[in-house]
Short mmCIF file of C-alpha atoms in Angstrom, two decimals:
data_model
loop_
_atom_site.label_atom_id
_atom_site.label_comp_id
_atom_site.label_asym_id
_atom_site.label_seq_id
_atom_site.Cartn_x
_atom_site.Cartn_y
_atom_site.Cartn_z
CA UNK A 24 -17.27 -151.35 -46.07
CA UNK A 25 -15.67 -153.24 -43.36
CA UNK A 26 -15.92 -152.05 -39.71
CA UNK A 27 -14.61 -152.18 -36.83
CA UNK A 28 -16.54 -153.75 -33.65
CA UNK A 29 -15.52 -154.19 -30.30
CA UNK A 30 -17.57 -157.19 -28.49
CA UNK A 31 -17.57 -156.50 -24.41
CA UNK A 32 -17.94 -160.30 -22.47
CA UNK A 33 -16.77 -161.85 -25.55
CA UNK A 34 -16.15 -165.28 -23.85
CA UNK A 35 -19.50 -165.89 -22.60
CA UNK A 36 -22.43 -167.75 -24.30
CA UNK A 37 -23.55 -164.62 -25.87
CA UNK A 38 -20.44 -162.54 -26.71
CA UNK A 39 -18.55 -165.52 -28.46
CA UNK A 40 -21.67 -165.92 -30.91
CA UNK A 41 -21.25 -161.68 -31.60
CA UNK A 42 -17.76 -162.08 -32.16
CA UNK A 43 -17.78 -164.97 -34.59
CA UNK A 44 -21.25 -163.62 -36.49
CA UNK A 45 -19.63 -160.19 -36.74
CA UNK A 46 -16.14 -162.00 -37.98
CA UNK A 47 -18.28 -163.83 -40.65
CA UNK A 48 -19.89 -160.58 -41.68
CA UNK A 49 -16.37 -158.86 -42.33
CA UNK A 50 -16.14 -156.75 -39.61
CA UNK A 51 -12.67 -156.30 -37.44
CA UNK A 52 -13.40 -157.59 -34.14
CA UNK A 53 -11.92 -156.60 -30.99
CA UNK A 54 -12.94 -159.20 -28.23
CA UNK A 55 -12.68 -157.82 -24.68
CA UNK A 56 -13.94 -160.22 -21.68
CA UNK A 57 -12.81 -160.20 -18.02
CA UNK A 58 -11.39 -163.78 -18.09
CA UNK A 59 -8.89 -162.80 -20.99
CA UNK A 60 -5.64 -161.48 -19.91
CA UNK A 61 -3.42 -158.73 -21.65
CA UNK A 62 -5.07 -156.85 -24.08
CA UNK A 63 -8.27 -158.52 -24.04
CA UNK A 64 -9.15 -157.98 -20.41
CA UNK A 65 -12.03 -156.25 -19.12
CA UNK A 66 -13.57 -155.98 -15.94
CA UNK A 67 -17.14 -154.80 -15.67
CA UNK A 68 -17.34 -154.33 -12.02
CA UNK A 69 -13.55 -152.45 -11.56
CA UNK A 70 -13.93 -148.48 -13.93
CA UNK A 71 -10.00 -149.02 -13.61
CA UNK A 72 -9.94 -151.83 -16.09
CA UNK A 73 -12.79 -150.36 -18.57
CA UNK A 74 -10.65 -147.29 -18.68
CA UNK A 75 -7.58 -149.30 -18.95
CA UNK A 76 -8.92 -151.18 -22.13
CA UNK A 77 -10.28 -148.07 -23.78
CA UNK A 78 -6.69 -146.29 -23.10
CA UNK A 79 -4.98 -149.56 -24.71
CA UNK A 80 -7.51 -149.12 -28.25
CA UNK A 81 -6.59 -145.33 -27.67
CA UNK A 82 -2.87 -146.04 -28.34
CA UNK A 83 -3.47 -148.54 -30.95
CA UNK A 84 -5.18 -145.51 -32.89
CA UNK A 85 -8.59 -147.87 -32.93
CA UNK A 86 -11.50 -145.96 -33.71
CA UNK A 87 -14.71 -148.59 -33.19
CA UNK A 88 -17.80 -147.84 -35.57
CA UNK A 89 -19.63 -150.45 -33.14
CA UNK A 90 -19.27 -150.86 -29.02
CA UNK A 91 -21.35 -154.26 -28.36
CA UNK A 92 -21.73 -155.11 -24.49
CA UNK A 93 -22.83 -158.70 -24.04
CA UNK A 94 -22.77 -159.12 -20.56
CA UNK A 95 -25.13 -160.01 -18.07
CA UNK A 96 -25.97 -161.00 -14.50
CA UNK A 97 -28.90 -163.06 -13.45
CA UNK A 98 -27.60 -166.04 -10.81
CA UNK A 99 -24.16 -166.48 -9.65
CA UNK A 100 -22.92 -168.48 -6.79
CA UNK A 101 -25.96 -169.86 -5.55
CA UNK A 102 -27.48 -166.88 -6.02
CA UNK A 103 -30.68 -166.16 -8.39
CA UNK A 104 -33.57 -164.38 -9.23
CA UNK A 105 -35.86 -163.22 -6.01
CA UNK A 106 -39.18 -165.21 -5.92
CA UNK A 107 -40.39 -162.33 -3.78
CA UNK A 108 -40.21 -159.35 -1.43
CA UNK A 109 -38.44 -162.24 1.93
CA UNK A 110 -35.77 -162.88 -1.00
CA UNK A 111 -34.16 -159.24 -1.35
CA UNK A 112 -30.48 -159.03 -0.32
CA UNK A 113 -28.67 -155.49 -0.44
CA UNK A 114 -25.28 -157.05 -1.48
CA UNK A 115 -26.77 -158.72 -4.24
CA UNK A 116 -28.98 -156.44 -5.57
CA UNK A 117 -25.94 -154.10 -5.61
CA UNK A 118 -24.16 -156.56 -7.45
CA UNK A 119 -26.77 -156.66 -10.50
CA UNK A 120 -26.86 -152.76 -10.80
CA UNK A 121 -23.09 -153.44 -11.13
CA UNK A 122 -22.84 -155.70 -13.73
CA UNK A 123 -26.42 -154.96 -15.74
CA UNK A 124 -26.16 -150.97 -15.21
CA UNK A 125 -23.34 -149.79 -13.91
CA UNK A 126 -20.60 -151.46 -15.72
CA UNK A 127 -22.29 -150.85 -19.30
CA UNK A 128 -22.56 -147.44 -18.43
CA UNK A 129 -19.18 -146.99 -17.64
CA UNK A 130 -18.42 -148.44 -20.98
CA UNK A 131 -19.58 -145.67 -22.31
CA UNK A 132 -18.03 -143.53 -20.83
CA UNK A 133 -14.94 -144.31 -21.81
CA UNK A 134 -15.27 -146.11 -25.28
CA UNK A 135 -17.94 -143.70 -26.84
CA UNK A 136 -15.40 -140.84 -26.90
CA UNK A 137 -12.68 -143.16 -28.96
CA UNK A 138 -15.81 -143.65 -31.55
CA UNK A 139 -16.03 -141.44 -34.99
CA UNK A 140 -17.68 -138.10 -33.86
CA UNK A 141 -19.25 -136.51 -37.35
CA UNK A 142 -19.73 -140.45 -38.79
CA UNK A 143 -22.56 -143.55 -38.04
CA UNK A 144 -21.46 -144.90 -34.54
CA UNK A 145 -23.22 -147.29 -32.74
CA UNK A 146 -23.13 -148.47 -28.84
CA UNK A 147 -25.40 -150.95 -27.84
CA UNK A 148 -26.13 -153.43 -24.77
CA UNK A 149 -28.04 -156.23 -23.86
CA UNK A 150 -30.73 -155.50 -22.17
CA UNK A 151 -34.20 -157.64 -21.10
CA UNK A 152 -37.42 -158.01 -21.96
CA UNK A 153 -38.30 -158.31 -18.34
CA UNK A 154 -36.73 -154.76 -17.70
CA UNK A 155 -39.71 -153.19 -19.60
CA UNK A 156 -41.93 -151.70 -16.74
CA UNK A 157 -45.15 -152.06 -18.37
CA UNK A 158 -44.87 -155.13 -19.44
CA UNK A 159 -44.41 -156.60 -15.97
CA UNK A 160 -47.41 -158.98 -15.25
CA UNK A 161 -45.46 -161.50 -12.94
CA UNK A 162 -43.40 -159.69 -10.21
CA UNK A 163 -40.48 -161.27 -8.78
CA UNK A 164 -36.74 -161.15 -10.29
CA UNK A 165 -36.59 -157.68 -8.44
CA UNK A 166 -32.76 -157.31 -9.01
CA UNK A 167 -32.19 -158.18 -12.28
CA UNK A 168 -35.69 -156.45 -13.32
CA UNK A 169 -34.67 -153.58 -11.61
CA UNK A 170 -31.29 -153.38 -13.12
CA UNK A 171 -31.92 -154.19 -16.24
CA UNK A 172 -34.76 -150.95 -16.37
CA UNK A 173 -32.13 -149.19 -15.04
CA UNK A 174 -29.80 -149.57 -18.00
CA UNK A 175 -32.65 -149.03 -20.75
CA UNK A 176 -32.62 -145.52 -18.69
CA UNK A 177 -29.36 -145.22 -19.34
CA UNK A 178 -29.22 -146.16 -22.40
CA UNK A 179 -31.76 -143.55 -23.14
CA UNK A 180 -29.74 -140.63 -21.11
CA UNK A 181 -26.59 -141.72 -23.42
CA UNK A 182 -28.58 -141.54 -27.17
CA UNK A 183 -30.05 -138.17 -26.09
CA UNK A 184 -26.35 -136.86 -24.68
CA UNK A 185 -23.95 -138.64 -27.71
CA UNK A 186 -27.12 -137.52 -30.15
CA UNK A 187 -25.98 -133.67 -29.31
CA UNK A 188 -22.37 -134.31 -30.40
CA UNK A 189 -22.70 -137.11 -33.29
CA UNK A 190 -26.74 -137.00 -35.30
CA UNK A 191 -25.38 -140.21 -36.88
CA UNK A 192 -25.14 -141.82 -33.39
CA UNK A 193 -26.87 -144.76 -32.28
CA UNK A 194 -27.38 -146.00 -28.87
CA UNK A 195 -29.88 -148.90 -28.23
CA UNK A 196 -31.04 -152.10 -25.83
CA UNK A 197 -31.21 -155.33 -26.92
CA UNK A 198 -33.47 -158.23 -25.96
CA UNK A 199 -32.07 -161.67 -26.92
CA UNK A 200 -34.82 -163.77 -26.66
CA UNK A 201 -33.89 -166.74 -24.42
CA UNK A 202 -30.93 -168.21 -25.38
CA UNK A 203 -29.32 -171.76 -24.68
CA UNK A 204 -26.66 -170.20 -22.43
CA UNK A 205 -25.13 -171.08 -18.82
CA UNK A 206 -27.09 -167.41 -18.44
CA UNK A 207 -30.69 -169.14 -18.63
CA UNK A 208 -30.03 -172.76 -18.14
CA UNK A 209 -31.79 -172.47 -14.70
CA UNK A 210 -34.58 -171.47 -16.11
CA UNK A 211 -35.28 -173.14 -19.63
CA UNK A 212 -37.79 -175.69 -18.19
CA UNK A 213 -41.11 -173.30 -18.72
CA UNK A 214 -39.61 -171.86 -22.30
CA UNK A 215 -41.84 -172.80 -25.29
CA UNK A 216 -41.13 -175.19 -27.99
CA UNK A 217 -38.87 -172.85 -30.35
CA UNK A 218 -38.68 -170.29 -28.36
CA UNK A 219 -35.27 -171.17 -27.06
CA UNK A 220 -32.57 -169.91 -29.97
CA UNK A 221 -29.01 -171.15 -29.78
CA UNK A 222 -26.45 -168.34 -29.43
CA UNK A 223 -25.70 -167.83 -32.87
CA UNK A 224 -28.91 -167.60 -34.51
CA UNK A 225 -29.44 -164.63 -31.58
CA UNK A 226 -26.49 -162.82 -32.04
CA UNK A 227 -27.05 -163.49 -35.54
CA UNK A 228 -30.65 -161.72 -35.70
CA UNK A 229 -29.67 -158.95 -33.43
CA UNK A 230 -26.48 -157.74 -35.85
CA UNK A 231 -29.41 -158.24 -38.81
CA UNK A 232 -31.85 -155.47 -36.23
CA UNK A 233 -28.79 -152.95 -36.05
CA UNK A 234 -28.49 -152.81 -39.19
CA UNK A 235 -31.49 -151.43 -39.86
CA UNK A 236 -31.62 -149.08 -37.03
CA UNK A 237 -31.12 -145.45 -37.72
CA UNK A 238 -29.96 -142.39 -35.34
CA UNK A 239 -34.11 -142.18 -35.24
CA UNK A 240 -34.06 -145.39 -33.53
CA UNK A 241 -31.12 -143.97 -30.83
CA UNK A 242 -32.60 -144.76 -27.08
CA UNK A 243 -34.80 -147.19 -28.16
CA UNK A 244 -35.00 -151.12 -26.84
CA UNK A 245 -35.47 -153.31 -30.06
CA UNK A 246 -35.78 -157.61 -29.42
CA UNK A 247 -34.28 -159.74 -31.43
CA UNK A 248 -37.24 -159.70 -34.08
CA UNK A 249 -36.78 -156.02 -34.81
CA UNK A 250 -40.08 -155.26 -32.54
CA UNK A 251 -39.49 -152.05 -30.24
CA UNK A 252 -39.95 -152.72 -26.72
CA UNK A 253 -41.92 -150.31 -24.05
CA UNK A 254 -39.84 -148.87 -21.20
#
């Protein structure tokens, strides 16, 4: 039964692999990213765009069974992860909530309510490993850390909310692995021998872990092995 999927970020490193495994799976895709124009644009950091894009699918009569946000913040600009406390800057801090947090939250908000209500629906986001509180051991990377445990929060708040209105409703986190994008490139040097996956084989294992999720699974954050993560 073909579906239909909307990929958020679909023209970075991560987002382009979704949108071409989910293509060779059958699926309808809808790529969205901020550096398409027209229909395809989204902005993650402006709610005026995300609500623009839903409104566009709205008028099309597009329904998505699947909402996949691929984006992510870690450096920009000569910016990076903070080594330590003397790092910390306000602005930039901010500016992970808004791209890690915020900006998939606000996805929600908008595209979860064009999704089937009494059917299987699924919204998911990629989250972090390094977001899971208890399995901090290292310190450091307080933004993106910070952020990232922020949106496994949310995405917890949205599966209990959405599980209310829809019990075939899935909302999860997902953890990549490290991936061979312009995302990690900084910081492939200390990755293990095989531990680095190209784009496709992630995006490719991660579509193979929702489909085995049920609505039990809703609020959970699930790597890209299928293990369950701790908050």
């Amino acid at each position: 039964m073909s579906r239909t999927t909307v990929i958020i970020g679909a023209s970075g490193g991560i987002g382009a692999a979704f949108v071409r495994q989910v293509g060779a799976r059958g699926d309808t895709v809808i790529a969205l990213a901020r550096s398409l124009s027209g229909e395809g644009h989204i902005d993650l950091e402006d709610e005026a765009s995300i609500a623009a894009a839903a409104v566009r699918l709205a008028d099309r009569s597009v329904a998505p069974d699947r909402v996949i946000v691929a984006t992510g913040l870690l450096h920009a600009e000569g910016r990076g992860p903070e080594k330590s406390m003397k790092d910390l800057d306000a602005a930039w801090m901010a500016r992970n909530f808004a791209v890690n947090t915020i900006g998939p939250a606000l996805v929600a908000k908008h595209f979860i309510p064009l999704m089937p209500r009494k059917a299987p629906a699924l919204f998911a986001a990629i989250g972090a490993r390094v977001g899971s509180i208890s399995d901090n051991r290292l310190g450091g990377w307080y933004g993106y850390r910070a952020a990232k445990a922020a949106l496994h929060m949310t995405i917890r708040n949205i599966a209990i909310e959405w599980g209310r209105r829809n019990d075939q409703s899935i909302a999860v986190a997902l953890h990549p692995g490290t991936v061979d994008t312009a995302l990690s490139k900084p910081f492939q040097g200390n990755v293990a021998e095989g531990k680095l996956f190209d784009a496709d084989r992630s995006a490719g294992m991660m579509l193979d872990v929702l489909d085995g999720l049920s609505a039990a699974d809703s609020g959970g954050i699930f790597a890209f092995d299928g293990s369950a993560i701790q908050p």
